[in-house]
mmCIF file of C-alpha atoms in Angstrom:
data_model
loop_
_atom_site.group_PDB
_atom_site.id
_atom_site.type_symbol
_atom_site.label_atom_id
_atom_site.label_comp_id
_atom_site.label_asym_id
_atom_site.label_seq_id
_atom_site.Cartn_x
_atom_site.Cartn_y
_atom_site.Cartn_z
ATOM 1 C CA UNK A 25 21.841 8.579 -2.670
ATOM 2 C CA UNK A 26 25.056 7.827 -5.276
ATOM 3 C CA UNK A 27 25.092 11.805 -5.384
ATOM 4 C CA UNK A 28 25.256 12.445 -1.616
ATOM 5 C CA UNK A 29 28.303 13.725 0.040
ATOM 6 C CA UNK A 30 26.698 14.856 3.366
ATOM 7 C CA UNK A 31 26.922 12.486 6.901
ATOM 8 C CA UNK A 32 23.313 12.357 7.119
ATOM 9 C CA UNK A 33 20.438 12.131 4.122
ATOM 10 C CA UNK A 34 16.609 13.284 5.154
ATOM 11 C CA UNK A 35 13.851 11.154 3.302
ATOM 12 C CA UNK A 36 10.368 12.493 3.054
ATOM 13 C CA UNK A 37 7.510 11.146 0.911
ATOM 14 C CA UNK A 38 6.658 13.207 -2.118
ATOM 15 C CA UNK A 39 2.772 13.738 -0.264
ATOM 16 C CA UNK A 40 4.478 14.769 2.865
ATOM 17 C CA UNK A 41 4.701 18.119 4.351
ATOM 18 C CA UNK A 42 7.167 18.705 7.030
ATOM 19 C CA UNK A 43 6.845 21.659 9.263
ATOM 20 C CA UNK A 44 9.180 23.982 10.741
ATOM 21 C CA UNK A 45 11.961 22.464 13.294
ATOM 22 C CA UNK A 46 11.680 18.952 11.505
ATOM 23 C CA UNK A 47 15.234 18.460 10.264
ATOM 24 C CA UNK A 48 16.045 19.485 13.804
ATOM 25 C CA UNK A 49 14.239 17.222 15.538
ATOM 26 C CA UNK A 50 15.831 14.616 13.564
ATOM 27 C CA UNK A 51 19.134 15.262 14.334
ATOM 28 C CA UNK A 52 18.518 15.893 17.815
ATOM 29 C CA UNK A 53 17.670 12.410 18.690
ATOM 30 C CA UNK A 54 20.347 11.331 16.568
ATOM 31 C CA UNK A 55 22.681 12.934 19.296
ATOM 32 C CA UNK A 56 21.196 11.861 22.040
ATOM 33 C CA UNK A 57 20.922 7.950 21.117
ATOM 34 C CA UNK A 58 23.728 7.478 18.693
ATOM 35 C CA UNK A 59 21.326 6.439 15.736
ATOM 36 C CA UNK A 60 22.340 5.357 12.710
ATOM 37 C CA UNK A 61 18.518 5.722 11.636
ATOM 38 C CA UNK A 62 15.856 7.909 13.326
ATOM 39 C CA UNK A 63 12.116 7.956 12.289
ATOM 40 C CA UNK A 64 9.356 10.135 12.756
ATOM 41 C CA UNK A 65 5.460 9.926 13.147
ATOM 42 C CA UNK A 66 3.529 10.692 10.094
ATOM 43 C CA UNK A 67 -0.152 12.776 10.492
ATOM 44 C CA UNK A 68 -2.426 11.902 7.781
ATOM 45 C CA UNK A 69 -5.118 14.279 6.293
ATOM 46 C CA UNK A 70 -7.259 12.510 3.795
ATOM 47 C CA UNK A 71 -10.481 15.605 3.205
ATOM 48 C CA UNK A 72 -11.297 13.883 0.116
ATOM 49 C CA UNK A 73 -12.179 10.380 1.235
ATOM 50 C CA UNK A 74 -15.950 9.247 1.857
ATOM 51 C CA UNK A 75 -17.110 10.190 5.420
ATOM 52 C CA UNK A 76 -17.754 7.088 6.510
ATOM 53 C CA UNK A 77 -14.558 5.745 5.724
ATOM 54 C CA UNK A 78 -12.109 8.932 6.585
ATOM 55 C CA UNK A 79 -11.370 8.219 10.279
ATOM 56 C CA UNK A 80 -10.023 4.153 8.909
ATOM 57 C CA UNK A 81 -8.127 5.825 5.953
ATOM 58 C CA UNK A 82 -6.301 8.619 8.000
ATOM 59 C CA UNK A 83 -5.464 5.803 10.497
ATOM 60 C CA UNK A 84 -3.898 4.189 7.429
ATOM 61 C CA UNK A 85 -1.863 6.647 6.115
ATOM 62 C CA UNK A 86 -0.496 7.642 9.357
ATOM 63 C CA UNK A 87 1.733 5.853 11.645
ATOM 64 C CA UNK A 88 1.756 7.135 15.244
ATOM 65 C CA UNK A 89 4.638 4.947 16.416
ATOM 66 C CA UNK A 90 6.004 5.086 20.156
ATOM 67 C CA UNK A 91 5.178 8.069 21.822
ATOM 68 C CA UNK A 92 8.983 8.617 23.755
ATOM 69 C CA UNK A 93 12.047 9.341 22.489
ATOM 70 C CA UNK A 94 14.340 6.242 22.270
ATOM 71 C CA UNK A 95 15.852 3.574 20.818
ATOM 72 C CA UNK A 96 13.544 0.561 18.554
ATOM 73 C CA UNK A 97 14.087 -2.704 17.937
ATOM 74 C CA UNK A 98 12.357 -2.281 15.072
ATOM 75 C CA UNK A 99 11.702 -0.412 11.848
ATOM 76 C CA UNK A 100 9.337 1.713 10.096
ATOM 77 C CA UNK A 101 9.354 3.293 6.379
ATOM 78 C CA UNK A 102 11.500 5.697 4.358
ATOM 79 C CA UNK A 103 9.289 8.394 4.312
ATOM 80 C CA UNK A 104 10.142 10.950 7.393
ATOM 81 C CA UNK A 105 13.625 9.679 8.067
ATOM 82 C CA UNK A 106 16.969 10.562 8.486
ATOM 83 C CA UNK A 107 19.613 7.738 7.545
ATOM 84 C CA UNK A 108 23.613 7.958 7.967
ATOM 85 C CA UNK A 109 25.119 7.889 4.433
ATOM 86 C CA UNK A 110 27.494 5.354 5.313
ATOM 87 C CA UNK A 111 25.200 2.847 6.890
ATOM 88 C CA UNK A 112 23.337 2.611 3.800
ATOM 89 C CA UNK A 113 25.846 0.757 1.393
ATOM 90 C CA UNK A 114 26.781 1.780 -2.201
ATOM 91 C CA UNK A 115 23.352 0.039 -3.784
ATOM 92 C CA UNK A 116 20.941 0.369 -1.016
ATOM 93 C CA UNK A 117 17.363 0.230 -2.977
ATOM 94 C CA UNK A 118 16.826 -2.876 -4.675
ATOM 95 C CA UNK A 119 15.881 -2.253 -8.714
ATOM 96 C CA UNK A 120 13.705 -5.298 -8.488
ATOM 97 C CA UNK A 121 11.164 -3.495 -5.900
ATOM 98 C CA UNK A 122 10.663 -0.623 -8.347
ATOM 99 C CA UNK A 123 7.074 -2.112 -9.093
ATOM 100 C CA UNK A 124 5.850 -3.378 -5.985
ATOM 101 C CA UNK A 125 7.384 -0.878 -2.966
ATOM 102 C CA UNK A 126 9.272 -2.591 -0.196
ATOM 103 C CA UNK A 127 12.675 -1.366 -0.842
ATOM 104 C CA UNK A 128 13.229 0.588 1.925
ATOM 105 C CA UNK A 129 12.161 -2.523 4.156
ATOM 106 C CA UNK A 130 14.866 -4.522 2.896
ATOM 107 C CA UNK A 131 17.839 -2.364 3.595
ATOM 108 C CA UNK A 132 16.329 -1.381 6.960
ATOM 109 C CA UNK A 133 16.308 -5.646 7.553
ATOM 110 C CA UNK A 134 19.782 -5.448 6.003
ATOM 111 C CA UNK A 135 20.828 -2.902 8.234
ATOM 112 C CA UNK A 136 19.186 -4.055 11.525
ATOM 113 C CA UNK A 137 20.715 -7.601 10.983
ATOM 114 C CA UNK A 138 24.245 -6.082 10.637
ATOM 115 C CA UNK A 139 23.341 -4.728 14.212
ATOM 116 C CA UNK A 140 22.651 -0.612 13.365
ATOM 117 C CA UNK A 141 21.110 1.431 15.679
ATOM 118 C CA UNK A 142 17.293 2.371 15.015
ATOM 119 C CA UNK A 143 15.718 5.414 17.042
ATOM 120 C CA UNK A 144 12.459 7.119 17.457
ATOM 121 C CA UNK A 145 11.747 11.233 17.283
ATOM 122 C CA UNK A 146 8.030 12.166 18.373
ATOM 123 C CA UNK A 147 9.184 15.788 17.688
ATOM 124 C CA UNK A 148 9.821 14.937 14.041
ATOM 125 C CA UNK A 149 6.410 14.628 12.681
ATOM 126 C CA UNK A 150 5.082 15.588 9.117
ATOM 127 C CA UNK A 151 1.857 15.852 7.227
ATOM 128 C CA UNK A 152 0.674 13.033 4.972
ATOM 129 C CA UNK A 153 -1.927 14.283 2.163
ATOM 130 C CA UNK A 154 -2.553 11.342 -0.282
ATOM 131 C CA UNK A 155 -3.747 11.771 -3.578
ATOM 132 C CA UNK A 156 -7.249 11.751 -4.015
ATOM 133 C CA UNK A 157 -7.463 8.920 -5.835
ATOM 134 C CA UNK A 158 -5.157 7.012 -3.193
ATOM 135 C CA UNK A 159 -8.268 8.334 -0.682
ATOM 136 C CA UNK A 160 -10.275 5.308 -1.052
ATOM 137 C CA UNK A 161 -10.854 1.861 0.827
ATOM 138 C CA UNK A 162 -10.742 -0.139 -2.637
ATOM 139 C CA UNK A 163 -7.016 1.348 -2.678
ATOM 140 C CA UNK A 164 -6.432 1.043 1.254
ATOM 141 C CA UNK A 165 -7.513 -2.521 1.118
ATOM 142 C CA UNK A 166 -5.057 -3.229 -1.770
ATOM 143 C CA UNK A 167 -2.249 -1.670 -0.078
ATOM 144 C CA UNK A 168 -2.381 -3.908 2.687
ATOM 145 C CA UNK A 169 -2.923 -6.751 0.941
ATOM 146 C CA UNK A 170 0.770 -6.163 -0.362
ATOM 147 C CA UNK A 171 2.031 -4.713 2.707
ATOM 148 C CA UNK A 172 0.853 -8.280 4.211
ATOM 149 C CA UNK A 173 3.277 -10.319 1.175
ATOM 150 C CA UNK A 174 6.011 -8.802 2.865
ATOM 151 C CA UNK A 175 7.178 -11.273 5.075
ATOM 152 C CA UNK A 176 6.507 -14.489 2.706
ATOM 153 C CA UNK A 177 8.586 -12.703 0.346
ATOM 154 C CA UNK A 178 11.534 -11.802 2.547
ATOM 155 C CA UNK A 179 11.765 -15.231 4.045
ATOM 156 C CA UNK A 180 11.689 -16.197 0.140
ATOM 157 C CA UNK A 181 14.329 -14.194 -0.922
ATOM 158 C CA UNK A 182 16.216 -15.943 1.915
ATOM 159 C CA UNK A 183 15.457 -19.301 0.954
ATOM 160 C CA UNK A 184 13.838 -19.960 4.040
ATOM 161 C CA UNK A 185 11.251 -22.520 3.472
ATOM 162 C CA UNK A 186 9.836 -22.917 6.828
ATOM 163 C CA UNK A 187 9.687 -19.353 7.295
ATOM 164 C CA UNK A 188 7.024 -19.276 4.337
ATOM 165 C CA UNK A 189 5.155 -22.026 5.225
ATOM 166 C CA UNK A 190 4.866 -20.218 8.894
ATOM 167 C CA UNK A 191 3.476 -17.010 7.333
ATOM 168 C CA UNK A 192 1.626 -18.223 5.192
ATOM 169 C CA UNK A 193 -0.781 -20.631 7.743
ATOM 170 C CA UNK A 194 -0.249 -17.281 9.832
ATOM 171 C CA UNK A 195 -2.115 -16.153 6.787
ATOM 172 C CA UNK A 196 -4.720 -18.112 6.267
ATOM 173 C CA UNK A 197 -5.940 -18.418 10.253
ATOM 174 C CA UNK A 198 -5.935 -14.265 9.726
ATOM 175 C CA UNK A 199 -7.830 -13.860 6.916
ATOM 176 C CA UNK A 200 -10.231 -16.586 8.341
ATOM 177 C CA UNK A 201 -10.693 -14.945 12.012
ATOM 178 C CA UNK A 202 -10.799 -10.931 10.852
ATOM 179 C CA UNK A 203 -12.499 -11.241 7.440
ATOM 180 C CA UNK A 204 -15.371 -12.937 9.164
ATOM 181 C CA UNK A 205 -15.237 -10.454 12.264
ATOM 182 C CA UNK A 206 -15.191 -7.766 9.450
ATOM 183 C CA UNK A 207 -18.272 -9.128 8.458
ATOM 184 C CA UNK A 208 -20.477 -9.118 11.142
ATOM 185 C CA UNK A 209 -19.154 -5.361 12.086
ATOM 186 C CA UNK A 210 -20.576 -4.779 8.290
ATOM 187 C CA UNK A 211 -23.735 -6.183 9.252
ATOM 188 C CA UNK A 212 -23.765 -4.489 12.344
ATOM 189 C CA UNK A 213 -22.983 -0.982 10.232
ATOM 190 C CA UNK A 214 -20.014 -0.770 13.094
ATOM 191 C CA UNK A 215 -17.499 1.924 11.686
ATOM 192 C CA UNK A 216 -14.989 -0.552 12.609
ATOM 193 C CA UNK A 217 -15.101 -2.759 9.767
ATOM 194 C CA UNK A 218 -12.822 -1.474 7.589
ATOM 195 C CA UNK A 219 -9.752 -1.745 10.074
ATOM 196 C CA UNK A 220 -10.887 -5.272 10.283
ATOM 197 C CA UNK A 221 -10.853 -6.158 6.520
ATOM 198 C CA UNK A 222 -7.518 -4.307 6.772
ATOM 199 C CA UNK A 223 -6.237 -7.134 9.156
ATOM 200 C CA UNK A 224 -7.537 -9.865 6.737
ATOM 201 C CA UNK A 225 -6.664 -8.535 3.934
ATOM 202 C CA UNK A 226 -2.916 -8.765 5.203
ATOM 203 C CA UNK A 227 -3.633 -12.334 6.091
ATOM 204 C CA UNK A 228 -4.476 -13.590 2.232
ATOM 205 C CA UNK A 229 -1.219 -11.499 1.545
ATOM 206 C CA UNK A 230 0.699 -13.551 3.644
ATOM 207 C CA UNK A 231 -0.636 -16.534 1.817
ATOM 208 C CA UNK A 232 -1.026 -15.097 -1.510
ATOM 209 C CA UNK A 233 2.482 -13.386 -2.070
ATOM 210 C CA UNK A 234 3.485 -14.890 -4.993
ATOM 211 C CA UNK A 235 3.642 -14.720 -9.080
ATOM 212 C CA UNK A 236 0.850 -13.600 -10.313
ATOM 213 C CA UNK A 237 -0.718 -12.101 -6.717
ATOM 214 C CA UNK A 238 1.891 -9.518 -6.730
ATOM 215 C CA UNK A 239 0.062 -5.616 -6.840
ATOM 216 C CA UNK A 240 2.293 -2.748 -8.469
ATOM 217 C CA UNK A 241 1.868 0.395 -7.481
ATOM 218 C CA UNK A 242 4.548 1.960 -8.583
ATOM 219 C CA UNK A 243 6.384 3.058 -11.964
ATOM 220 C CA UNK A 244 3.649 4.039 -13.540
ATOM 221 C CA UNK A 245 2.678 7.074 -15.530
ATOM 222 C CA UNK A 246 -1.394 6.171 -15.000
#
């Protein structure tokens, strides 16, 4: 990003495959709505991954997002964007997330508080293909156990005391209600357990974001 000299940079994962017409897309819906960031849907293959939990993994990986063209009032990640240089700031990743992901979330927060414009291209969609060893629910599960210590930690890093406390009872009545829904749709062999663990599993994140509960999967040569 310190090396760029272009208007516009294009982020894609390094397991994502973008087809032709991509970049195009992109900048397309930039034009029309004036973005300062546009994001695209992501299509997840995962071949690899037990049968019975392929359908709940490739849901996992993906992310669908709004079907139309438009603005958002929200944000999604890195991976299959396109971001205006200038919007971004001079240090826009932050060296303490190198470990644990979440970077890009923060200076999409950053950037959404100072009031930048967000959009949405269906058009722009890429591949996902996750490493094989990523292909499993033991990892899924992980993942969104950290993806769920998200917003404890930002209202943290804010100093914003009620703001954890609220998350983290948010927490706790989550991984209460879906963990033991996840568990009768076990019982019941319902394929929809996983997704349902997924949900609680996000729920002890929001409780358990701290010390020695944070997961890093990143950094790492093995």
């Amino acid at each position: 990003v310190a090396k760029a000299r272009g208007e516009w940079i294009a982020f894609l994962d390094d397991d994502q495959e973008a087809p032709a017409g991509w970049l195009a897309a992109l900048l397309k819906t930039q034009a029309d709505f004036n973005a300062d960031v546009v994001f695209g849907p992501v299509v997840a293959r995962a071949p690899q991954a037990a049968p019975a939990h392929r359908a709940y993994l490739e849901q996992f990986f993906s992310r669908p997002g709004p079907h139309p063209a438009g603005l958002l009032d929200t944000y999604y990640g890195c991976g299959d964007s396109l971001i205006r240089r200038a919007a971004m700031g001079d240090e826009p990743f932050a060296a303490e997330r190198n470990h644990i992901g979440g970077e890009d979330d923060m200076l999409f927060g950053r950037m959404q508080a100072a009031g930048l414009r967000f959009a949405w291209a269906p058009d722009a969609w890429v591949y996902e293909d996750p490493a094989p060893q990523r292909q499993t629910l033991r990892y899924a599960l992980a993942r969104a156990f950290a993806y769920g210590q998200g917003p404890s930690a930002h209202c943290s890093v804010q100093n914003n005391r009620l703001g954890v406390a609220r998350w983290m009872l948010i927490g706790v009545g989550q991984a209460a209600v879906y963990g033991l829904q996840a568990g009768l749709l076990w019982l019941m062999r319902s394929p929809r357990w996983p997704a349902v663990l997924d949900r609680a599993a996000r729920g002890l994140g929001k409780t358990f974001w701290f010390g020695p509960f944070k997961i890093g999967f990143y950094g790492r040569s093995a």
